mmCIF file of C-alpha atoms in Angstrom:
data_model
loop_
_atom_site.group_PDB
_atom_site.id
_atom_site.type_symbol
_atom_site.label_atom_id
_atom_site.label_comp_id
_atom_site.label_asym_id
_atom_site.label_seq_id
_atom_site.Cartn_x
_atom_site.Cartn_y
_atom_site.Cartn_z
ATOM 1 C CA MET A 13 2.129 2.392 -53.634
ATOM 2 C CA PHE A 14 3.941 -0.206 -55.849
ATOM 3 C CA GLN A 15 2.351 -1.073 -59.030
ATOM 4 C CA VAL A 16 3.802 -2.887 -62.042
ATOM 5 C CA TYR A 17 2.047 -3.342 -65.426
ATOM 6 C CA PHE A 18 2.636 -6.188 -68.006
ATOM 7 C CA ASN A 19 1.168 -5.921 -70.887
ATOM 8 C CA GLU A 20 3.358 -7.043 -73.509
ATOM 9 C CA ALA A 21 2.297 -10.265 -75.561
ATOM 10 C CA GLY A 22 4.381 -13.221 -74.862
ATOM 11 C CA ARG A 23 6.168 -11.847 -72.070
ATOM 12 C CA GLU A 24 6.736 -14.068 -69.117
ATOM 13 C CA PHE A 25 6.935 -12.742 -65.444
ATOM 14 C CA ILE A 26 7.156 -13.975 -61.909
ATOM 15 C CA ILE A 27 4.829 -12.840 -58.871
ATOM 16 C CA LYS A 28 6.770 -13.204 -55.682
ATOM 17 C CA ASN A 29 5.155 -14.038 -52.278
ATOM 18 C CA THR A 30 5.426 -10.355 -51.440
ATOM 19 C CA HIS A 31 2.774 -9.387 -54.225
ATOM 20 C CA ARG A 32 -0.407 -10.347 -55.849
ATOM 21 C CA GLY A 33 -1.309 -9.620 -59.209
ATOM 22 C CA LEU A 34 -4.747 -8.401 -60.996
ATOM 23 C CA TRP A 35 -5.285 -9.921 -64.154
ATOM 24 C CA TYR A 36 -7.388 -7.574 -66.806
ATOM 25 C CA GLU A 37 -8.695 -8.825 -70.179
ATOM 26 C CA ASP A 38 -9.674 -5.812 -72.068
ATOM 27 C CA GLY A 39 -9.882 -3.725 -68.970
ATOM 28 C CA LYS A 40 -11.847 -6.350 -66.952
ATOM 29 C CA LEU A 41 -10.291 -7.588 -63.806
ATOM 30 C CA THR A 42 -10.915 -11.453 -64.358
ATOM 31 C CA LYS A 43 -8.833 -12.918 -61.409
ATOM 32 C CA VAL A 44 -6.420 -12.295 -58.521
ATOM 33 C CA LEU A 45 -2.960 -14.235 -59.251
ATOM 34 C CA GLU A 46 -1.015 -15.590 -56.364
ATOM 35 C CA ALA A 47 2.591 -16.153 -56.262
ATOM 36 C CA GLY A 48 4.144 -17.967 -59.379
ATOM 37 C CA ARG A 49 5.402 -18.130 -63.083
ATOM 38 C CA TYR A 50 2.684 -16.450 -65.700
ATOM 39 C CA GLU A 51 2.743 -15.273 -69.345
ATOM 40 C CA ILE A 52 0.923 -12.615 -71.450
ATOM 41 C CA PRO A 53 -0.606 -14.551 -74.200
ATOM 42 C CA PRO A 54 0.645 -14.040 -77.643
ATOM 43 C CA LYS A 55 -1.624 -12.138 -80.204
ATOM 44 C CA ARG A 56 -3.082 -14.222 -82.719
ATOM 45 C CA PHE A 57 -3.946 -13.468 -86.291
ATOM 46 C CA TRP A 58 -6.119 -15.381 -88.698
ATOM 47 C CA GLY A 59 -8.980 -13.060 -88.131
ATOM 48 C CA THR A 60 -9.443 -14.108 -84.766
ATOM 49 C CA LYS A 61 -10.106 -11.301 -82.044
ATOM 50 C CA GLN A 62 -8.003 -12.196 -79.019
ATOM 51 C CA PRO A 63 -8.473 -9.868 -75.574
ATOM 52 C CA ILE A 64 -5.849 -7.618 -74.539
ATOM 53 C CA VAL A 65 -4.473 -8.981 -71.344
ATOM 54 C CA GLU A 66 -2.678 -6.683 -68.637
ATOM 55 C CA CYS A 67 -1.616 -7.659 -65.072
ATOM 56 C CA LEU A 68 -1.098 -5.164 -62.500
ATOM 57 C CA LEU A 69 1.639 -6.021 -59.421
ATOM 58 C CA VAL A 70 0.590 -4.908 -55.865
ATOM 59 C CA ASP A 71 2.837 -5.114 -52.693
ATOM 60 C CA VAL A 72 1.117 -7.124 -49.835
ATOM 61 C CA ARG A 73 4.060 -6.533 -47.384
ATOM 62 C CA GLU A 74 3.817 -4.667 -44.215
ATOM 63 C CA ARG A 75 4.919 -1.281 -44.615
ATOM 64 C CA GLU A 76 5.301 2.072 -42.928
ATOM 65 C CA LEU A 77 3.928 5.617 -43.586
ATOM 66 C CA THR A 78 5.301 8.580 -41.594
ATOM 67 C CA ILE A 79 2.770 11.580 -41.504
ATOM 68 C CA LYS A 80 5.062 14.470 -40.442
ATOM 69 C CA GLY A 81 4.620 18.023 -38.852
ATOM 70 C CA GLN A 82 0.799 18.271 -38.393
ATOM 71 C CA GLU A 83 -0.020 21.166 -36.439
ATOM 72 C CA ILE A 84 -3.143 20.795 -34.759
ATOM 73 C CA LEU A 85 -4.847 22.598 -31.651
ATOM 74 C CA THR A 86 -5.583 20.984 -28.570
ATOM 75 C CA ALA A 87 -8.646 21.402 -26.535
ATOM 76 C CA ASP A 88 -7.039 24.109 -24.609
ATOM 77 C CA LYS A 89 -6.119 25.904 -27.635
ATOM 78 C CA VAL A 90 -2.426 25.092 -27.491
ATOM 79 C CA ALA A 91 -0.911 24.692 -31.154
ATOM 80 C CA ILE A 92 1.410 21.545 -31.319
ATOM 81 C CA ARG A 93 3.177 19.985 -34.184
ATOM 82 C CA VAL A 94 2.667 15.973 -34.358
ATOM 83 C CA SER A 95 4.209 13.402 -36.341
ATOM 84 C CA ILE A 96 2.458 9.999 -36.284
ATOM 85 C CA LEU A 97 4.053 6.639 -37.745
ATOM 86 C CA VAL A 98 1.723 4.262 -39.549
ATOM 87 C CA GLN A 99 2.209 0.722 -40.140
ATOM 88 C CA TYR A 100 -0.224 -0.878 -42.619
ATOM 89 C CA ARG A 101 -0.755 -3.862 -44.660
ATOM 90 C CA VAL A 102 -2.923 -4.432 -48.313
ATOM 91 C CA ASN A 103 -4.979 -7.444 -47.356
ATOM 92 C CA ASP A 104 -7.507 -7.147 -50.659
ATOM 93 C CA PRO A 105 -5.225 -5.976 -53.685
ATOM 94 C CA GLN A 106 -8.641 -5.735 -55.643
ATOM 95 C CA ALA A 107 -10.281 -3.316 -53.204
ATOM 96 C CA ALA A 108 -6.919 -1.238 -52.736
ATOM 97 C CA VAL A 109 -6.975 -0.656 -56.349
ATOM 98 C CA HIS A 110 -10.304 -0.167 -57.416
ATOM 99 C CA THR A 111 -11.956 1.160 -54.104
ATOM 100 C CA VAL A 112 -9.821 4.277 -54.093
ATOM 101 C CA ASP A 113 -7.515 6.337 -56.467
ATOM 102 C CA ASN A 114 -4.608 6.071 -54.019
ATOM 103 C CA TYR A 115 -4.457 3.987 -50.945
ATOM 104 C CA GLU A 116 -1.456 5.391 -49.551
ATOM 105 C CA ASP A 117 -2.772 9.214 -50.060
ATOM 106 C CA ARG A 118 -5.938 7.901 -48.405
ATOM 107 C CA ILE A 119 -4.451 6.345 -45.469
ATOM 108 C CA TYR A 120 -2.412 9.456 -45.167
ATOM 109 C CA THR A 121 -5.550 11.824 -44.945
ATOM 110 C CA ASP A 122 -7.663 9.164 -42.861
ATOM 111 C CA VAL A 123 -4.775 9.368 -40.098
ATOM 112 C CA GLN A 124 -4.308 12.871 -40.302
ATOM 113 C CA LEU A 125 -8.072 13.879 -39.668
ATOM 114 C CA ALA A 126 -8.297 11.176 -37.100
ATOM 115 C CA ALA A 127 -5.113 12.757 -35.412
ATOM 116 C CA ARG A 128 -7.246 16.227 -35.362
ATOM 117 C CA ARG A 129 -10.040 14.860 -33.965
ATOM 118 C CA SER A 130 -8.118 12.950 -31.020
ATOM 119 C CA LEU A 131 -6.205 16.097 -30.545
ATOM 120 C CA ALA A 132 -8.976 18.461 -30.756
ATOM 121 C CA SER A 133 -10.398 16.677 -27.588
ATOM 122 C CA MET A 134 -7.590 16.236 -25.331
ATOM 123 C CA THR A 135 -5.826 18.749 -23.452
ATOM 124 C CA LEU A 136 -2.201 19.336 -23.540
ATOM 125 C CA GLU A 137 -1.606 17.971 -20.182
ATOM 126 C CA GLU A 138 -3.417 14.613 -21.324
ATOM 127 C CA ILE A 139 -1.653 14.296 -24.217
ATOM 128 C CA LEU A 140 1.761 14.476 -22.477
ATOM 129 C CA THR A 141 0.973 12.029 -19.549
ATOM 130 C CA ASN A 142 -1.080 9.568 -21.734
ATOM 131 C CA ARG A 143 0.402 9.655 -25.339
ATOM 132 C CA ASN A 144 -0.475 5.896 -25.645
ATOM 133 C CA GLN A 145 -4.405 7.009 -25.385
ATOM 134 C CA LEU A 146 -3.904 8.892 -28.192
ATOM 135 C CA SER A 147 -2.195 6.458 -30.650
ATOM 136 C CA GLU A 148 -4.882 4.169 -29.594
ATOM 137 C CA GLU A 149 -7.604 6.470 -30.614
ATOM 138 C CA ILE A 150 -6.148 7.382 -33.749
ATOM 139 C CA LEU A 151 -5.612 3.778 -34.475
ATOM 140 C CA SER A 152 -9.314 3.013 -33.326
ATOM 141 C CA ASP A 153 -10.566 5.766 -35.681
ATOM 142 C CA VAL A 154 -8.757 4.823 -38.920
ATOM 143 C CA SER A 155 -8.935 1.163 -38.800
ATOM 144 C CA GLU A 156 -12.624 0.829 -39.661
ATOM 145 C CA SER A 157 -12.139 3.261 -42.667
ATOM 146 C CA ALA A 158 -8.967 1.249 -44.415
ATOM 147 C CA GLY A 159 -10.574 -2.097 -43.941
ATOM 148 C CA GLY A 160 -13.032 -0.445 -46.460
ATOM 149 C CA TYR A 161 -10.802 -0.407 -48.927
ATOM 150 C CA GLY A 162 -8.614 -3.328 -48.240
ATOM 151 C CA VAL A 163 -5.741 -2.093 -46.028
ATOM 152 C CA SER A 164 -5.205 -3.037 -42.284
ATOM 153 C CA ILE A 165 -3.765 -0.515 -40.349
ATOM 154 C CA LYS A 166 -1.676 -2.426 -37.593
ATOM 155 C CA ARG A 167 0.091 0.463 -35.691
ATOM 156 C CA ALA A 168 -0.244 4.267 -35.498
ATOM 157 C CA ASP A 169 1.683 5.773 -33.035
ATOM 158 C CA VAL A 170 2.420 9.105 -32.275
ATOM 159 C CA LYS A 171 6.064 9.806 -33.070
ATOM 160 C CA ASP A 172 6.941 13.058 -32.164
ATOM 161 C CA LEU A 173 5.324 16.101 -30.152
ATOM 162 C CA LEU A 174 6.395 19.890 -31.123
ATOM 163 C CA PHE A 175 5.673 22.942 -28.778
ATOM 164 C CA PRO A 176 6.040 26.508 -29.450
ATOM 165 C CA GLY A 177 9.111 27.949 -28.143
ATOM 166 C CA ASN A 178 8.102 29.668 -25.053
ATOM 167 C CA LEU A 179 5.845 26.498 -24.263
ATOM 168 C CA GLN A 180 8.714 24.666 -24.664
ATOM 169 C CA GLU A 181 10.724 26.559 -21.957
ATOM 170 C CA ILE A 182 7.595 26.128 -19.632
ATOM 171 C CA MET A 183 7.258 22.448 -20.261
ATOM 172 C CA ASN A 184 11.138 22.101 -19.428
ATOM 173 C CA ARG A 185 10.582 24.007 -16.183
ATOM 174 C CA VAL A 186 7.660 22.114 -15.448
ATOM 175 C CA LEU A 187 9.778 18.693 -16.124
ATOM 176 C CA ALA A 188 12.568 20.125 -14.033
ATOM 177 C CA ALA A 189 9.819 20.595 -11.100
ATOM 178 C CA GLU A 190 8.360 17.278 -11.316
ATOM 179 C CA ARG A 191 12.059 15.698 -11.291
ATOM 180 C CA ASN A 192 12.793 17.633 -8.239
ATOM 181 C CA SER A 193 9.619 17.105 -6.457
ATOM 182 C CA GLN A 194 10.047 13.165 -7.197
ATOM 183 C CA ALA A 195 13.586 13.222 -5.736
ATOM 184 C CA GLN A 196 12.217 14.863 -2.719
ATOM 185 C CA LEU A 197 9.289 12.238 -2.228
ATOM 186 C CA VAL A 198 12.048 9.564 -2.823
ATOM 187 C CA ASP A 199 14.086 11.054 0.045
ATOM 188 C CA ALA A 200 10.913 11.487 2.163
ATOM 189 C CA ARG A 201 10.030 7.794 1.686
ATOM 190 C CA THR A 202 13.510 6.772 2.503
ATOM 191 C CA ARG A 203 13.409 8.818 5.812
ATOM 192 C CA ALA A 204 9.800 7.104 6.477
ATOM 193 C CA GLU A 205 11.180 3.760 5.781
ATOM 194 C CA VAL A 206 14.562 4.121 7.949
ATOM 195 C CA GLU A 207 12.525 5.569 10.994
ATOM 196 C CA GLN A 208 10.162 2.751 10.579
ATOM 197 C CA ILE A 209 12.744 0.240 10.534
ATOM 198 C CA GLN A 210 14.163 1.884 13.434
ATOM 199 C CA SER A 211 10.612 1.757 15.265
ATOM 200 C CA GLN A 212 10.366 -1.810 14.530
ATOM 201 C CA SER A 213 13.736 -2.630 15.712
ATOM 202 C CA MET A 214 13.068 -0.672 18.986
ATOM 203 C CA ALA A 215 9.840 -2.624 19.472
ATOM 204 C CA GLU A 216 11.179 -5.644 18.900
ATOM 205 C CA ALA A 217 14.157 -5.290 21.505
ATOM 206 C CA THR A 218 11.625 -3.855 23.973
ATOM 207 C CA ARG A 219 9.270 -6.802 23.173
ATOM 208 C CA ARG A 220 12.566 -9.303 23.700
ATOM 209 C CA GLU A 221 13.508 -7.536 26.887
ATOM 210 C CA ALA A 222 9.946 -8.061 28.085
ATOM 211 C CA GLU A 223 10.071 -11.578 27.410
ATOM 212 C CA ALA A 224 13.652 -12.086 29.022
ATOM 213 C CA ALA A 225 12.111 -10.208 32.123
ATOM 214 C CA ALA A 226 8.980 -12.428 32.247
ATOM 215 C CA GLU A 227 11.443 -15.681 31.905
ATOM 216 C CA ALA A 228 13.410 -14.491 34.739
ATOM 217 C CA ARG A 229 10.650 -13.881 37.222
ATOM 218 C CA LYS A 230 9.119 -17.143 36.001
ATOM 219 C CA LEU A 231 12.488 -19.155 36.644
ATOM 220 C CA LYS A 232 12.737 -16.791 40.016
ATOM 221 C CA GLU A 233 9.109 -17.968 41.217
ATOM 222 C CA GLN A 234 10.093 -21.523 40.011
ATOM 223 C CA ALA A 235 13.317 -21.575 42.466
ATOM 224 C CA GLU A 236 11.173 -19.922 45.212
ATOM 225 C CA ALA A 237 8.303 -22.296 45.090
ATOM 226 C CA GLU A 238 11.079 -24.919 44.756
ATOM 227 C CA ALA A 239 13.118 -23.668 48.115
ATOM 228 C CA LEU A 240 9.585 -23.646 49.693
ATOM 229 C CA ARG A 241 8.525 -27.225 48.747
ATOM 230 C CA ILE A 242 11.995 -28.321 49.874
ATOM 231 C CA GLN A 243 11.478 -26.325 53.078
ATOM 232 C CA SER A 244 8.355 -27.743 53.514
ATOM 233 C CA GLU A 245 9.402 -31.150 52.884
ATOM 234 C CA ALA A 246 12.467 -30.733 55.323
ATOM 235 C CA GLU A 247 9.986 -29.409 58.360
ATOM 236 C CA ALA A 248 7.462 -32.387 57.404
ATOM 237 C CA ARG A 249 10.401 -34.934 58.020
ATOM 238 C CA ALA A 250 11.661 -32.837 61.086
ATOM 239 C CA TYR A 251 8.034 -33.239 62.728
ATOM 240 C CA GLU A 252 7.677 -36.738 61.788
ATOM 241 C CA GLU A 253 11.315 -37.232 63.247
ATOM 242 C CA ARG A 254 9.965 -35.451 66.598
ATOM 243 C CA ALA A 255 6.964 -37.358 66.546
ATOM 244 C CA THR A 256 8.937 -40.663 66.287
ATOM 245 C CA ALA A 257 11.309 -39.447 68.860
ATOM 246 C CA ALA A 258 8.464 -38.403 71.215
ATOM 247 C CA ALA A 259 6.605 -41.798 70.829
ATOM 248 C CA THR A 260 9.957 -43.586 71.546
ATOM 249 C CA LEU A 261 10.495 -41.546 74.794
ATOM 250 C CA GLU A 262 7.209 -41.967 75.753
ATOM 251 C CA GLY A 263 7.666 -45.674 75.560
ATOM 252 C CA HIS A 264 11.239 -45.603 77.182
ATOM 253 C CA PRO A 265 11.268 -43.184 80.763
ATOM 254 C CA ALA A 266 14.808 -43.964 80.563
ATOM 255 C CA LEU A 267 15.674 -42.519 77.381
ATOM 256 C CA LEU A 268 14.023 -39.264 78.378
ATOM 257 C CA ARG A 269 15.696 -39.347 81.456
ATOM 258 C CA LEU A 270 18.803 -39.678 79.606
ATOM 259 C CA ALA A 271 17.918 -36.802 77.508
ATOM 260 C CA GLU A 272 17.032 -34.608 80.190
ATOM 261 C CA LEU A 273 20.630 -35.307 81.720
ATOM 262 C CA GLU A 274 22.038 -34.428 78.480
ATOM 263 C CA THR A 275 20.227 -31.192 78.118
ATOM 264 C CA LEU A 276 20.894 -30.116 82.025
ATOM 265 C CA ARG A 277 24.857 -30.994 80.760
ATOM 266 C CA ASP A 278 24.404 -28.812 78.076
ATOM 267 C CA LEU A 279 22.995 -25.680 79.957
ATOM 268 C CA ALA A 280 25.809 -26.208 82.583
ATOM 269 C CA VAL A 281 28.068 -25.080 80.010
ATOM 270 C CA ASN A 282 26.798 -21.654 79.928
ATOM 271 C CA ALA A 283 27.538 -19.410 83.250
ATOM 272 C CA ASN A 284 24.485 -17.181 82.642
ATOM 273 C CA ALA A 285 21.909 -20.245 82.007
ATOM 274 C CA ARG A 286 19.489 -20.138 84.703
ATOM 275 C CA LEU A 287 16.895 -23.221 85.348
ATOM 276 C CA TYR A 288 13.574 -22.706 86.818
ATOM 277 C CA LEU A 289 11.946 -25.687 88.583
ATOM 278 C CA GLY A 290 8.701 -25.968 90.038
ATOM 279 C CA PHE A 291 7.700 -28.094 92.985
ATOM 280 C CA ASP A 292 4.286 -29.609 93.865
ATOM 281 C CA ARG A 293 1.560 -28.348 96.339
ATOM 282 C CA HIS A 294 3.840 -29.791 99.468
ATOM 283 C CA GLY A 295 6.747 -27.700 98.567
ATOM 284 C CA LEU A 296 7.023 -24.086 97.284
ATOM 285 C CA SER A 297 4.337 -22.823 94.748
ATOM 286 C CA TYR A 298 5.519 -22.327 91.204
ATOM 287 C CA GLN A 299 5.539 -18.410 91.643
ATOM 288 C CA GLN A 300 7.737 -18.961 94.732
ATOM 289 C CA ALA A 301 10.285 -21.290 92.891
ATOM 290 C CA GLU A 302 13.816 -21.004 93.934
ATOM 291 C CA THR A 303 15.861 -19.613 91.369
ATOM 292 C CA ARG A 304 19.463 -21.104 91.363
ATOM 293 C CA GLU A 305 22.618 -20.343 89.389
ATOM 294 C CA ILE A 306 24.201 -23.380 88.044
ATOM 295 C CA SER A 307 27.543 -22.951 87.789
ATOM 296 C CA SER A 308 30.025 -24.526 85.234
#
């Protein structure tokens, strides 16, 4: 705690923005001084009685207080030593000076007791895995009491945790095992991700092959359908041409006779060709038709 008294009559002094002044007259606080220039009034004589004036400067800047080496038992009966860093600021100089004898000593005691209460309710594992929770509990516990004597607690962070020697060795082994398990977990995750990527690649390749096969089948079916359509159209045209030819021959018997002669000429080219002629009822029956070879 930084306090400065000014009580010499006629003395001038300056209060900076970092401080506030408590103005006393005959030991009674009469006002709180802001930053500025002030003077202790001189003593007067001629039988007049002047009050004795004093001014106390109080630092209102944000400051730090370290609470070191507090040995505390956890909920599972493990003795640990803890250091706590406290950041605080005097909001009400009058309350800070008049409510408690020494507000820095009071902060120290309040934080120490709050840490003991919090640590006593937590196991060692909880403390190690959630140090922030411990800091928050200490801050919440001490903030209300500190506000009663004009001090605002900004932070109360657990700075250091020290364990007994054998426990420290055990903790190191535990940490090494945790790091090893984490490395194995990362390796397993990497392998799983690689296998997943490979499976996805194979599935994608299979899908593409299936799509390509389906497309090939589709194209083949379309080609077959197109060929069938062309064949059908060709047959239809052939039938139409035959029908047209038949109609033409029917209307022109001479053309029909000419076609028969052309057919006979073509057959005559083949030595093995045979021609079967059927006669009417005045000649041989169809079953008794004479078979003649047509020589070339």
